[in-house]
Structure formats: C-alpha cells, structure tokens
Coordinates of C-alpha atoms in Angstrom, one line a residue:
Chain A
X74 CA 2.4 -30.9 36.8
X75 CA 2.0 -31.8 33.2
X76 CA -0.9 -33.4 31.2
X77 CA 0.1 -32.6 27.5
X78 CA 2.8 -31.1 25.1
X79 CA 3.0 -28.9 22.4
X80 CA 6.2 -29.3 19.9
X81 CA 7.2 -26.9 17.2
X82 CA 8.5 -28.6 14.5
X83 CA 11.1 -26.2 12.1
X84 CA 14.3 -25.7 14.4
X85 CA 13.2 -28.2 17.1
X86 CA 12.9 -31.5 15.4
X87 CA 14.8 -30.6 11.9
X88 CA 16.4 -27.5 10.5
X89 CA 15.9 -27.7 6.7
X90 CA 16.2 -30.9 5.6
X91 CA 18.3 -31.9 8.7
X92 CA 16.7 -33.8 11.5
X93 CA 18.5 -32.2 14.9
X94 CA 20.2 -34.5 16.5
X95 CA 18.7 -36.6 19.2
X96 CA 15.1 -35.5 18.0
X97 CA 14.0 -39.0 16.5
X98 CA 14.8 -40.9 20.2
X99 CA 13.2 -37.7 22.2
X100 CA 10.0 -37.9 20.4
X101 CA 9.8 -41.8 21.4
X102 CA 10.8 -41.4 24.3
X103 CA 8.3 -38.4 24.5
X104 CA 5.3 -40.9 22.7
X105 CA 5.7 -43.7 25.8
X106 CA 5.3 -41.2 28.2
X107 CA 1.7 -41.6 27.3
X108 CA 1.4 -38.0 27.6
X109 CA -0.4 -36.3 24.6
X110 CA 1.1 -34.3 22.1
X111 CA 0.3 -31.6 19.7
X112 CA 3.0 -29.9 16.8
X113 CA 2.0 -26.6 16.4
X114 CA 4.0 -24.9 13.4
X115 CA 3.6 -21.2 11.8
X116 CA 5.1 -23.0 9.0
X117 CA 3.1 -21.8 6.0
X118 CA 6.2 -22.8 2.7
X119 CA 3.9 -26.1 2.5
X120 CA 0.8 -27.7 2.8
X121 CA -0.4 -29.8 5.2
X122 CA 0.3 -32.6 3.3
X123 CA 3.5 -31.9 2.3
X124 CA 4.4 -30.9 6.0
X125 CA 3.4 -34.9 6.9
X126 CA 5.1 -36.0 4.1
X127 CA 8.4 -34.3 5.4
X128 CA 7.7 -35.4 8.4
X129 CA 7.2 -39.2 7.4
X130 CA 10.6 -39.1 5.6
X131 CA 12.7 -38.2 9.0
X132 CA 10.6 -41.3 10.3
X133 CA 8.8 -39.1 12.8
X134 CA 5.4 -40.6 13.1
X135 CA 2.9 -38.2 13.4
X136 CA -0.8 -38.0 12.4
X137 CA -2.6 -34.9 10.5
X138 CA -5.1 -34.5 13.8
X139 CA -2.1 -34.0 16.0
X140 CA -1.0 -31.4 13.5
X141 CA -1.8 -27.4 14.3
X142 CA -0.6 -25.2 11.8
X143 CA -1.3 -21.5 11.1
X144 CA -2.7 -21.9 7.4
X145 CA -5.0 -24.3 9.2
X146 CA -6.7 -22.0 11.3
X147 CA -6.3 -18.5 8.8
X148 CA -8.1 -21.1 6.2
X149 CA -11.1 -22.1 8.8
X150 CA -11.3 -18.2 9.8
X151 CA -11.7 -17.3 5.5
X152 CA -13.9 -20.3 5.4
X153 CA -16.3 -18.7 8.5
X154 CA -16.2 -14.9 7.5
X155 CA -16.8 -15.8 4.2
X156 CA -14.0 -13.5 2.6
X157 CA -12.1 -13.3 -0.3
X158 CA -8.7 -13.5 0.1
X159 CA -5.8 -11.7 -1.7
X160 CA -2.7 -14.1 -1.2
X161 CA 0.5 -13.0 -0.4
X162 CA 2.2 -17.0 0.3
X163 CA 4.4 -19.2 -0.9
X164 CA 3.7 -21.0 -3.9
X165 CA 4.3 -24.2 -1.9
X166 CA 0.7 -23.7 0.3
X167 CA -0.9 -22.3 -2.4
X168 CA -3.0 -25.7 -3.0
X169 CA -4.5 -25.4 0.8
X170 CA -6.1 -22.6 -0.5
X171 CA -7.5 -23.5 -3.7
X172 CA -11.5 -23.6 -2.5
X173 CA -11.3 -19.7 -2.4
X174 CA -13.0 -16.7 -4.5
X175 CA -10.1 -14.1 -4.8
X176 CA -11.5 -11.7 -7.0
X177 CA -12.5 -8.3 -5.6
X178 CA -10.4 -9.7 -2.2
X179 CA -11.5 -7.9 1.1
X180 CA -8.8 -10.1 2.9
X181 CA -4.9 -10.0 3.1
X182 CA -4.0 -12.9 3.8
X183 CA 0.0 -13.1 4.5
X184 CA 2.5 -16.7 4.8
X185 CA 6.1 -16.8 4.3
X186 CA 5.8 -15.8 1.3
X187 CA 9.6 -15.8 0.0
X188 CA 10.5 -14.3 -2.5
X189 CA 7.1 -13.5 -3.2
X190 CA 7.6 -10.9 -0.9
X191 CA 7.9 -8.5 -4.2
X192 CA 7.4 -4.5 -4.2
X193 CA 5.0 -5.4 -6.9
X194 CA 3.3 -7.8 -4.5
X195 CA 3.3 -5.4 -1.3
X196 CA 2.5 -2.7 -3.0
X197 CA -1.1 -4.5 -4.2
X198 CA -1.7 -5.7 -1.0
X199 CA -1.0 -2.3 0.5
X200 CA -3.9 -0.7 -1.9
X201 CA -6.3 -3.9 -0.6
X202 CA -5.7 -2.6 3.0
X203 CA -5.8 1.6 2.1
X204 CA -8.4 1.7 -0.1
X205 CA -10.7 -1.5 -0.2
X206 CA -10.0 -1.5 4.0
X207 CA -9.5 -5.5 3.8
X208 CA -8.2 -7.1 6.5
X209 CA -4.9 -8.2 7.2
X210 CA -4.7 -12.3 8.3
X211 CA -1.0 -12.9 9.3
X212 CA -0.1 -16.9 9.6
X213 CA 2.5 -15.6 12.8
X214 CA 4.8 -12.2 13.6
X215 CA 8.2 -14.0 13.4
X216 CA 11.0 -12.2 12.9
X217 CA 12.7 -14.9 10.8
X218 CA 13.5 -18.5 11.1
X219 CA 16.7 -20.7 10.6
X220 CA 17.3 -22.2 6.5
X221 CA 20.2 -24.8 5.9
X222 CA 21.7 -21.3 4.5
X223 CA 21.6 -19.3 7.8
X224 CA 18.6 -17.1 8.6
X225 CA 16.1 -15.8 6.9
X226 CA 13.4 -13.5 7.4
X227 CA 10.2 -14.2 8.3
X228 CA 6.7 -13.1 8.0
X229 CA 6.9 -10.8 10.8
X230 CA 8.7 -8.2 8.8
X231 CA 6.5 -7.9 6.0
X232 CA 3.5 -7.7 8.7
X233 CA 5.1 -4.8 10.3
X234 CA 5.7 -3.1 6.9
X235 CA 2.0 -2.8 5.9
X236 CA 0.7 -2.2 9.1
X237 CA 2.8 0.7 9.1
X238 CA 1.9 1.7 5.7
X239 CA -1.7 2.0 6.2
X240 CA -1.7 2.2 9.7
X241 CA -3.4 -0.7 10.8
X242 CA -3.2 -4.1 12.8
X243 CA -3.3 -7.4 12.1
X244 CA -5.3 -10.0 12.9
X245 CA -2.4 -13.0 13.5
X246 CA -4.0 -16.6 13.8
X247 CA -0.9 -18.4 14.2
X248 CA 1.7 -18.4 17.1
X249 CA 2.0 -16.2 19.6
X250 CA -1.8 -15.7 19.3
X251 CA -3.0 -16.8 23.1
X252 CA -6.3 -17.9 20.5
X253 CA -4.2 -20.4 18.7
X254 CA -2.1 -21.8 21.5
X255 CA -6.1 -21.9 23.6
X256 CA -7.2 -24.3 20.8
X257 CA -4.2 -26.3 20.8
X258 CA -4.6 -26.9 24.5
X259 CA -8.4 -27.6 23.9
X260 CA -7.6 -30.4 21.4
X261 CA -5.5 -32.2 24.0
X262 CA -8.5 -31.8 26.1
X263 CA -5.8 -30.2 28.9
X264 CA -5.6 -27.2 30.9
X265 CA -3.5 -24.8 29.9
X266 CA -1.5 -24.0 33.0
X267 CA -0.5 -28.2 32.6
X268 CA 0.4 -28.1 29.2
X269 CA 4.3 -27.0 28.5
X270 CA 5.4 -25.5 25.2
X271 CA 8.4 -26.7 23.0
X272 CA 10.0 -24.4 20.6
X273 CA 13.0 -22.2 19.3
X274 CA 11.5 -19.3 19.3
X275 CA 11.8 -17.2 22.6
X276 CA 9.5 -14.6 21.4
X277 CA 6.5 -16.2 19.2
X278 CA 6.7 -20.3 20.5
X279 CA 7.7 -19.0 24.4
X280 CA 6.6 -15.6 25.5
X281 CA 3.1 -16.4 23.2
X282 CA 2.6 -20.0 25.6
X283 CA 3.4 -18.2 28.5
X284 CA 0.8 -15.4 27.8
X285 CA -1.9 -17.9 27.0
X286 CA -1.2 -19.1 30.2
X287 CA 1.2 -22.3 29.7
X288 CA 4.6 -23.5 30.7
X289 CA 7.1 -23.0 28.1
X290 CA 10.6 -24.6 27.1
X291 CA 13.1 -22.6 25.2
X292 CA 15.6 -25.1 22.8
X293 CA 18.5 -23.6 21.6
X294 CA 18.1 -25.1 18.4
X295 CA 17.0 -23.9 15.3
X296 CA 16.9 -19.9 15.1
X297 CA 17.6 -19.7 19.1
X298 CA 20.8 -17.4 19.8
X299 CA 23.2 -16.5 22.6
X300 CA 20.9 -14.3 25.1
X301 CA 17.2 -14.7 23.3
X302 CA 15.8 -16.2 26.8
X303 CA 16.4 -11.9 27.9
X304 CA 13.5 -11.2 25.6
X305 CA 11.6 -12.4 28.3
X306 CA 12.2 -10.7 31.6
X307 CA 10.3 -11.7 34.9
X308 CA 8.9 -14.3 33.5
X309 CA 9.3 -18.2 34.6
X310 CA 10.6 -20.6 31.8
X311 CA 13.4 -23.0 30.9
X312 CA 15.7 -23.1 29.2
X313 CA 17.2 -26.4 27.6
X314 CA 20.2 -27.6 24.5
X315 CA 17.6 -29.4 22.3
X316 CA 14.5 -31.4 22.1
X317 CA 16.2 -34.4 24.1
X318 CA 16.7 -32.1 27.4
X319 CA 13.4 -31.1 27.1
X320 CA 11.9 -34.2 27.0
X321 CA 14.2 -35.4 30.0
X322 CA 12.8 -32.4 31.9
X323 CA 9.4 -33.1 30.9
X324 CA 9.9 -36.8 32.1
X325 CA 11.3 -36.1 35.5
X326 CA 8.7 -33.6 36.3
X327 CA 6.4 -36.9 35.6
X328 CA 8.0 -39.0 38.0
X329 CA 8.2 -36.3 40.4
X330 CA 4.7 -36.2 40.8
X331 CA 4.3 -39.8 40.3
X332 CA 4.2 -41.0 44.0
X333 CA 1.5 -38.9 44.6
X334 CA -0.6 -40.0 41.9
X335 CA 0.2 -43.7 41.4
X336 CA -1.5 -45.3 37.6
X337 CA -2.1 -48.6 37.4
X338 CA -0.6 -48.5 33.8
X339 CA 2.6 -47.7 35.3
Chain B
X135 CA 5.9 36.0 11.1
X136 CA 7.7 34.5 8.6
X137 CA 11.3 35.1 7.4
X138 CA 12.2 31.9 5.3
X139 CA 10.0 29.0 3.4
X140 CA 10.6 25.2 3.0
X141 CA 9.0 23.2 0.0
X142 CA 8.8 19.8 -0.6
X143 CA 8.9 18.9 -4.1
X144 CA 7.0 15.9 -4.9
X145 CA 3.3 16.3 -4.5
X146 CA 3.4 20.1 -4.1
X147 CA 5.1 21.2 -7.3
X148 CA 4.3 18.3 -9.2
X149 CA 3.3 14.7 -9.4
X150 CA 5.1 12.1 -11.6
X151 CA 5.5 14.0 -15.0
X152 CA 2.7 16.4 -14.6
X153 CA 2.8 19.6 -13.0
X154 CA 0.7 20.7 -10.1
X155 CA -1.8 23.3 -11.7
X156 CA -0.2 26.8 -10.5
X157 CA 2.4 25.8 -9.0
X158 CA 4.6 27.6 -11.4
X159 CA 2.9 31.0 -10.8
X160 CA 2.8 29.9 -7.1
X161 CA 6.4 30.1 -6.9
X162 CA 6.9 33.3 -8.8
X163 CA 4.6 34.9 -6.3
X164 CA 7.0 33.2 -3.6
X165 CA 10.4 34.3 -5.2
X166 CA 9.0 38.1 -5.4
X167 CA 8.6 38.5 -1.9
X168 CA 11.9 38.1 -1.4
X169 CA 11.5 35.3 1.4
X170 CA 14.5 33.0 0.6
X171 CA 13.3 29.7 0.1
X172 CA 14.7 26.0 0.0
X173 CA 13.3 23.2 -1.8
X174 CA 13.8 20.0 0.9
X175 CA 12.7 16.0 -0.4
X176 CA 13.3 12.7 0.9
X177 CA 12.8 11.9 -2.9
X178 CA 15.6 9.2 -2.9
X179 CA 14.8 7.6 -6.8
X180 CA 17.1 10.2 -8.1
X181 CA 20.7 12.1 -8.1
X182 CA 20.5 15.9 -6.9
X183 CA 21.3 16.3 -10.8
X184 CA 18.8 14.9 -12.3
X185 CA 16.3 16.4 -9.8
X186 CA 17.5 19.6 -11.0
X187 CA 17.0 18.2 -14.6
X188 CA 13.5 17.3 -13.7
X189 CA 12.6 20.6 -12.3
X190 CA 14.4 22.9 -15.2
X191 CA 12.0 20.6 -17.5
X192 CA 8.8 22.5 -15.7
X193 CA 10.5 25.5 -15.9
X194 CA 10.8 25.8 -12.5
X195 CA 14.7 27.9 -11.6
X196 CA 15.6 26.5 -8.9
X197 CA 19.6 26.2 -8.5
X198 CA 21.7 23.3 -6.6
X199 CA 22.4 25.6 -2.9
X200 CA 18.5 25.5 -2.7
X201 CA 18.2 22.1 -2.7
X202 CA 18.1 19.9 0.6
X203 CA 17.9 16.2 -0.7
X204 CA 17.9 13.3 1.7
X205 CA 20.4 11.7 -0.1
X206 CA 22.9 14.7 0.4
X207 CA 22.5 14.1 4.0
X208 CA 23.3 10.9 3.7
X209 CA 26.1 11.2 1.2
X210 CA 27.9 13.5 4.0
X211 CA 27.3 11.4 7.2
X212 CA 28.7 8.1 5.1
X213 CA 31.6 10.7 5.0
X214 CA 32.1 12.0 7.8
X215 CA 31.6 8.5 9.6
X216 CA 34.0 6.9 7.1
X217 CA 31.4 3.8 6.5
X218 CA 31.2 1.4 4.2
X219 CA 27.4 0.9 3.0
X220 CA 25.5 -1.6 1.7
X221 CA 23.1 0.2 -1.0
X222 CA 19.1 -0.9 -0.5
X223 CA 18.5 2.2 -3.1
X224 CA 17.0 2.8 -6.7
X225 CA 19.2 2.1 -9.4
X226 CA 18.9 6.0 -10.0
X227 CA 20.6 6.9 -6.5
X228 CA 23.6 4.5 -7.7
X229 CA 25.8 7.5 -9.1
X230 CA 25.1 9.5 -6.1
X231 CA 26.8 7.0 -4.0
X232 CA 29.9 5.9 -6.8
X233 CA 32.8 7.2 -4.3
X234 CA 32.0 4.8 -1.2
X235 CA 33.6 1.7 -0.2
X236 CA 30.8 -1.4 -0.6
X237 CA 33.3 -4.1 0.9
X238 CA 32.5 -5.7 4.2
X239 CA 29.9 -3.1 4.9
X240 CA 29.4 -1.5 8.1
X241 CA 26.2 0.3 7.3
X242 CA 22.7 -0.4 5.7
X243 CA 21.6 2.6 3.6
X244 CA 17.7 2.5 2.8
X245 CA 16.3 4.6 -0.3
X246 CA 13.4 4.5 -1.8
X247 CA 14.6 1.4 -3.8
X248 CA 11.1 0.2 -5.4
X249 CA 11.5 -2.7 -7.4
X250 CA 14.8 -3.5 -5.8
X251 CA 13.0 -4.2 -2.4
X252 CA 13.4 -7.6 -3.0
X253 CA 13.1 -10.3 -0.1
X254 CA 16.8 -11.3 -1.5
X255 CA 18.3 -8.3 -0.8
X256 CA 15.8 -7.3 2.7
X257 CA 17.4 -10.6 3.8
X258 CA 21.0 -9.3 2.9
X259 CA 20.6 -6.2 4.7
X260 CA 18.8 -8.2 7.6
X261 CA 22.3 -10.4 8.3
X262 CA 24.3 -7.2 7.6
X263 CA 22.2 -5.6 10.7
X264 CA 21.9 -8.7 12.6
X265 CA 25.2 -10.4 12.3
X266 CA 27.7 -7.7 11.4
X267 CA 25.7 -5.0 14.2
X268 CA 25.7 -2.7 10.8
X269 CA 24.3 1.0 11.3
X270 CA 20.5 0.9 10.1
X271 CA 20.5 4.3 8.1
X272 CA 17.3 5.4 6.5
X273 CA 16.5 8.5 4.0
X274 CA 13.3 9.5 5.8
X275 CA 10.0 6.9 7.0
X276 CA 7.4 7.8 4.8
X277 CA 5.1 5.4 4.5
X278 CA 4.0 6.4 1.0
X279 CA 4.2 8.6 -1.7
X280 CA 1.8 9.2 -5.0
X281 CA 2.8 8.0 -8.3
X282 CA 0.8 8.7 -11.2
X283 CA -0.6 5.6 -11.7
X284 CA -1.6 5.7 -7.9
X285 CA 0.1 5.6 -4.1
X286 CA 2.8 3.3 -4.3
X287 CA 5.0 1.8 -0.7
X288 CA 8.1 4.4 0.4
X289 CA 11.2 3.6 2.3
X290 CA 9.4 3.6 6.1
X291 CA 7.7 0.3 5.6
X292 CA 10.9 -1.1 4.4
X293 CA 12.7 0.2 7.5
X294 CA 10.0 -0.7 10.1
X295 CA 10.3 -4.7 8.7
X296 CA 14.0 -4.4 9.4
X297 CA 13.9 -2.8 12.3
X298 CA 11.4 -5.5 13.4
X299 CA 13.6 -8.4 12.1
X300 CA 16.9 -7.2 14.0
X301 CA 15.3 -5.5 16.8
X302 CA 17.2 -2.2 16.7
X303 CA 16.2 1.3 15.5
X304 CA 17.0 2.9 12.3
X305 CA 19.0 6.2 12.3
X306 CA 16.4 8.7 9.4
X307 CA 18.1 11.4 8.1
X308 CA 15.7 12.6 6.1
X309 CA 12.4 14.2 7.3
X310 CA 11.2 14.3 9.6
X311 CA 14.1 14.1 11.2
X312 CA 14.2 17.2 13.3
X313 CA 18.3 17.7 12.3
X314 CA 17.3 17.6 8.8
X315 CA 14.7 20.5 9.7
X316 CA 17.2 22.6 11.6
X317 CA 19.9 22.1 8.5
X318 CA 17.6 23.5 6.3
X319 CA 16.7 26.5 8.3
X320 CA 20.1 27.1 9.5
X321 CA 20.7 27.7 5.6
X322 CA 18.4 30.1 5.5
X323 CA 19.5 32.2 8.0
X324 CA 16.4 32.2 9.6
X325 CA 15.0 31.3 13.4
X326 CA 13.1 27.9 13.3
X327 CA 10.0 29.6 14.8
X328 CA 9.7 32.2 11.5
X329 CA 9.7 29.3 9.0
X330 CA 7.3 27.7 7.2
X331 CA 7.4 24.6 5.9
X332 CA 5.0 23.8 3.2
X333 CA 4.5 20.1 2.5
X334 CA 1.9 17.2 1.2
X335 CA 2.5 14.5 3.8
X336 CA 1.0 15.2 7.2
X337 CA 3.7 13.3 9.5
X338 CA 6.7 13.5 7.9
X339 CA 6.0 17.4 6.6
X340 CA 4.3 19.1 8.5
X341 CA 4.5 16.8 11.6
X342 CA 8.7 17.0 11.2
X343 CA 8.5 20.3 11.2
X344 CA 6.4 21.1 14.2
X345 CA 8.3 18.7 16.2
X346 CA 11.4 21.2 15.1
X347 CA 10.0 23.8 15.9
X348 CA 8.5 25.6 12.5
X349 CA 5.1 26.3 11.2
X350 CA 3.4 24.2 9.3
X351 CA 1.2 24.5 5.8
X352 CA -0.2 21.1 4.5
X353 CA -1.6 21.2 1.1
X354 CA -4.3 18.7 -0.4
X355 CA -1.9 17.5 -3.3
X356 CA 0.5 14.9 -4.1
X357 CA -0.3 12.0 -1.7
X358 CA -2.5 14.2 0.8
X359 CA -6.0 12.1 1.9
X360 CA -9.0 13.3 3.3
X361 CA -8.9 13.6 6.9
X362 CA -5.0 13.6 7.2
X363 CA -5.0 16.6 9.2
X364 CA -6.7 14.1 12.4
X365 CA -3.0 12.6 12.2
X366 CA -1.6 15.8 14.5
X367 CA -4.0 16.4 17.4
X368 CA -4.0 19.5 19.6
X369 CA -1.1 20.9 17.2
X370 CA -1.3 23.8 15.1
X371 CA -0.6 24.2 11.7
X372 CA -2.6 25.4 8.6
X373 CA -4.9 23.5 5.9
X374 CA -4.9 24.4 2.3
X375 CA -6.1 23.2 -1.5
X376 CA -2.5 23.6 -2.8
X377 CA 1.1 25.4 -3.3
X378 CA -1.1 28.5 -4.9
X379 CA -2.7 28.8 -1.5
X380 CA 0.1 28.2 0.8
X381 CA 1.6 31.2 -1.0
X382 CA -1.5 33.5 -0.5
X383 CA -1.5 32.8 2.9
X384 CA 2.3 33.4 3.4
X385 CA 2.0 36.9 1.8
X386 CA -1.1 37.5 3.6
X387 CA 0.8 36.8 6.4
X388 CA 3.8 39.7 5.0
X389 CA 1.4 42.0 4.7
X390 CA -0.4 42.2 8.1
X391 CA 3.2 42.5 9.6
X392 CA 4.4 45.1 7.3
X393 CA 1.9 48.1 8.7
X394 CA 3.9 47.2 12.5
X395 CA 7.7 47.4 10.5
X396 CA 7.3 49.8 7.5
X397 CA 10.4 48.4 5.3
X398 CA 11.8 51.2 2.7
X399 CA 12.2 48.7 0.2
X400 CA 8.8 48.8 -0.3

C-alpha cells in the first residue's frame, strides 16, 4: 500500500544537464495519481533556488515546499544550535548560508564541495575538529555521484577522511539519515511503512529508506551500476530501468488495492 | 632483553628543520652500546637521498643500509609485481619513482602528497580503482604528522576516502604494516621479541610494532598528544619525554641483563 513518494532528483530525473529519458511523462503521470510527492536531494553544488530554477528549465514543475534538501535541514540545525560554522562547500550554495557568523567556527560543516576539497582546506577543517573539537555536519555519506563526464566523488569521501583523522563521527543530516527521510515522510503527512523511496543510489537513497522504515525503489539511472542492488542483502526492495518503471510499479500497486478501497474521485 | 633498535625519524630526531633537543647525544649513547640500530619512516615527501641529506645536515651519521623508508618498499613491490602506477605522491617522491611505467596504470600509489591531494587527482585515482580494478597501494595510514607550523593531514585520511569511494581495501606497506616491521628486524639480525621500536605515533609506531611482535617505546615528541597512550588498551609498552629517555631506558635495560651474561667485551 502506498500513500506518498519520495523522488531523488540528480540521476533519477536528469543527469547533468540531461533530463533521463522518460522522466518528464513519469512525473505526470506520477502528479495525476494524486498521490503526494516529496524530492529529496543531498544535492548541495546549488542553492535552493537555483536547484528550482534547474528544475523549471527541464519543465518539471515542482514547488520549493515539496523540496527536501540536505543544506535545508544542516542550515535549520546551525540556525537551532546556534553555531558557527566553518564551510567546506561549493561556491554555488554558498549564498544559502550567508546569515551565518563564521569567525571562531565550532562547526564543520561539509557539501560537495569540489574542488574545494583542497589539502589547504581539509587540513583547516581537520584543526577545527582536533583542537577547537567542532562538530562535523555532513549534507550526506555518498560515495560519489554521476557528472555528464562520468563519476565523480562525493562528499562521502572527504567525511570519511576527517573522521579518521581526528577520530570522530559525523553528524549526517542529509540522506541516509533515518532523521531526514522521518521528516520527509512527516511532511507528506504519511506513514512511513506507505511511503516508497525513488533514487539511484542503492546505498544512501535505498538502504537509508529502508532503515527508516520505508519501501524503496532502486533506478538504474544515474550513478546505479551492474550489481549495486547486492549492497543490500536480505533485505526487500525493487529494482526498476528508470523513473518511468517505477512509477508504473507505483501505479499498479494503486490499482491493486483499489477495489478494496473504492474513491469517489476515481 | 633487547638485541636490536628501530627509530622513526620524524618527530623523534627532529621536527621540520629543528632538531629534537638531545637527540644528537641520544643517539651517540645508542651507537656505543653496540645495539645495531635502523632508522624506519613512512616519511614519503622525500627520496631516500635527500633524507640522508637532511639528516647529515643535523649531523646525525646515519648511512643508506640503515635506512627503511616506506617508499623503498614500495619502490621494490612496483618491481617485483611489474605494475604500472599512477603517482598520488609529493613532487619530492617524483625521482624516486622515474624508472616505472605511468601508461594505462594498474596500480594507485598514495604518498604523502600534500598540496597535490587535490579533488582532481582523488577523482583520477578513484576511476583508476573503480573502473580499471587498480591495486590501492598506500605508504603507511597515518593520520597525521607535525609540521612546524602545526599538525598537518598524512596519507591515511587520503586512503580511507578512497577506500570508501571504491569500496575495497588499500594494500599499506609502510607502518604499521606488520611485514614492514618484520623487514626491518629481519635486517637486523635480531628476533622480533628482542627489538625495540622507538617511535612518536601511538598506532602506527608503537601500535605496528606490538601487533609484530616487538616492544614498544613511545616518546612525547613530534606529533605525540596527551593521552595517546589510551589508544592501546591492555597492551604493554613503555612511556617516555623523548629519544634521550628511550635511550636511558634501553641501556638500563643492558645493564640489568649483563650481571646474568658477563660479556668480555666489557
């Protein structure tokens, strides 16, 4: 049974500045079902702003309220601790966080940073988290995520490198946190357990819906490669080509249940 | 009982440019006993030549056969393996490396490569590792090391955000690599249970060591931090200020057995 969608966006509906085919006509498709629908993205190369702008272009309509991003949440966390973050992004989202003190920091706060990922840059941060014990914020773990060019890698890396170095954890506020996916399904005003998950990524989009305790949908779009749906043993999911498929599946599961719950609106 | 002694270079005989105050007359001490001795670094910012240079410069006589460099190691297996790396090293490695074949690599080598840690040329390694199933190769996984201008990132957090982007394991040759520890010792001619190794980094030092089966000495220098020690529960090794104290306690160490085997050389 399901009540509400989630939808990554990068490598599900578009792949750089490609859409994927089919994605425009799923998403309609998706939009009369009357179901509701949230985009969740770790994206953080953007702002919000600039993500619906994008967005707008492929002629996808979507509205900033049904928009969940990881900056989103990492800013409203800043914003309720009160901390000062030290920011290790992309120059592209550096406008969502323009509001913020960031002298003395006592927050690391980590995007896709690019090739901001510097020594220079790691290396401050690293001192931040040793020595001024500030906090690490990570907008996601992924291990990297699908360019025009090919792959590239991800946040998750860089994470991984400076916990290790001062031998920490992170705090992550985007995807796979069960915390983010939780407020997602809150917004639809669903339960969890009848709310699927849409994405590429078997790890962070998949195994992170699954553990918060929704369905999940694995595309093999975007950065999805031969044998990713292994990374997840034992545990139920499907598996489908691309956004269309898994709206199909999403639609017959509808009708399935249909007879037993007859809408007048049908 | 001891019969042979390791030394790690950086942060026990000196730091940066600046000598560790007595570790000259430490070593004296050392080289009088007659214990034969080898100097063992992951130091990977340099050729074996110009660590030599470096350590003539503080007067310290150390010759070439007494030096067990990560790199070497390295240098050898590339060798012996017949692979082709690609070089994620400092521009003062380069020469070290001049011989080997860089075309279609087969292998990733990871030095301490500092500035050259770019996310360019992490990604190039990352779809050398991913896509080409290239050999991870790593000249220890330090997670720091102290510069003088403060601690700075080493080669492990490098390492750990590849390993995490490929999912695979790197192959360290360095320390602590318990093969690197049983080289060493096998030069000396000694059993692994009567040497010492006297190092400033809990894990990869001392830690290495242990897990080889030597003793252990950490000193309070170089990149050493109050309450290091906690790192290696229920194991047994010895504390001390510095290099001039290691010594004392490895003579001390002479002496008590010398009463039990009386020696006519003395």
């Amino acid at each position: 049974m399901i009540e509400g969608v989630l939808v990554d966006l990068s490598g599900v509906l578009y792949v750089g500045e490609e859409e994927i085919p089919g994605a425009h006509e799923a998403l309609a498709r998706l939009r009369n079902s009357g179901l509701p629908v949230r985009f969740v993205t770790n994206t953080s190369r953007s702002t919000t702003k600039a993500i619906l702008r994008k967005l707008k272009s492929f002629g996808f309509d979507i509205e900033e309220k049904e928009l969940f991003t990881a900056p989103h949440v990492v800013t409203a966390f800043l914003r309720k601790h009160a901390l000062r973050p030290f920011l290790l992004i992309h120059p592209g989202l550096v406008p969502e966080f323009a509001d913020f003190p960031t002298d003395d920091p006592n927050a690391v706060v980590l995007g896709d940073a690019g090739e901001n990922f510097s020594y220079h840059n790691l290396n401050r941060a690293f001192h931040l988290l040793l020595e001024k014990k500030a906090l690490l914020i990570s907008m996601g773990d992924n291990r990297y995520f699908m360019e025009r060019e090919g792959l590239s890698l991800d946040i998750g890396p860089f994470m991984k490198a400076l916990e290790y170095a001062a031998d920490i954890k992170a705090l992550v506020l985007g995807k796979p946190s069960a915390d983010f996916f939780t407020a997602a399904v809150n917004d639809l005003g669903c339960l969890a357990g009848r709310t699927v998950m849409v994405g590429d990524d078997v790890l962070s989009d998949v195994g992170g819906a699954l553990h918060a305790g929704l369905q999940g949908i694995l595309v093999k779009t975007g950065k999805y490669r031969e044998g990713d749906e292994k990374k997840l043993r034992n545990l139920d999911f499907h598996v489908v080509e691309d956004i269309g498929e898994a709206v199909t599946l999403i639609l017959e599961s509808l009708s399935r249940e249909r007879p037993k719950h007859p809408k007048t609106e049908e």
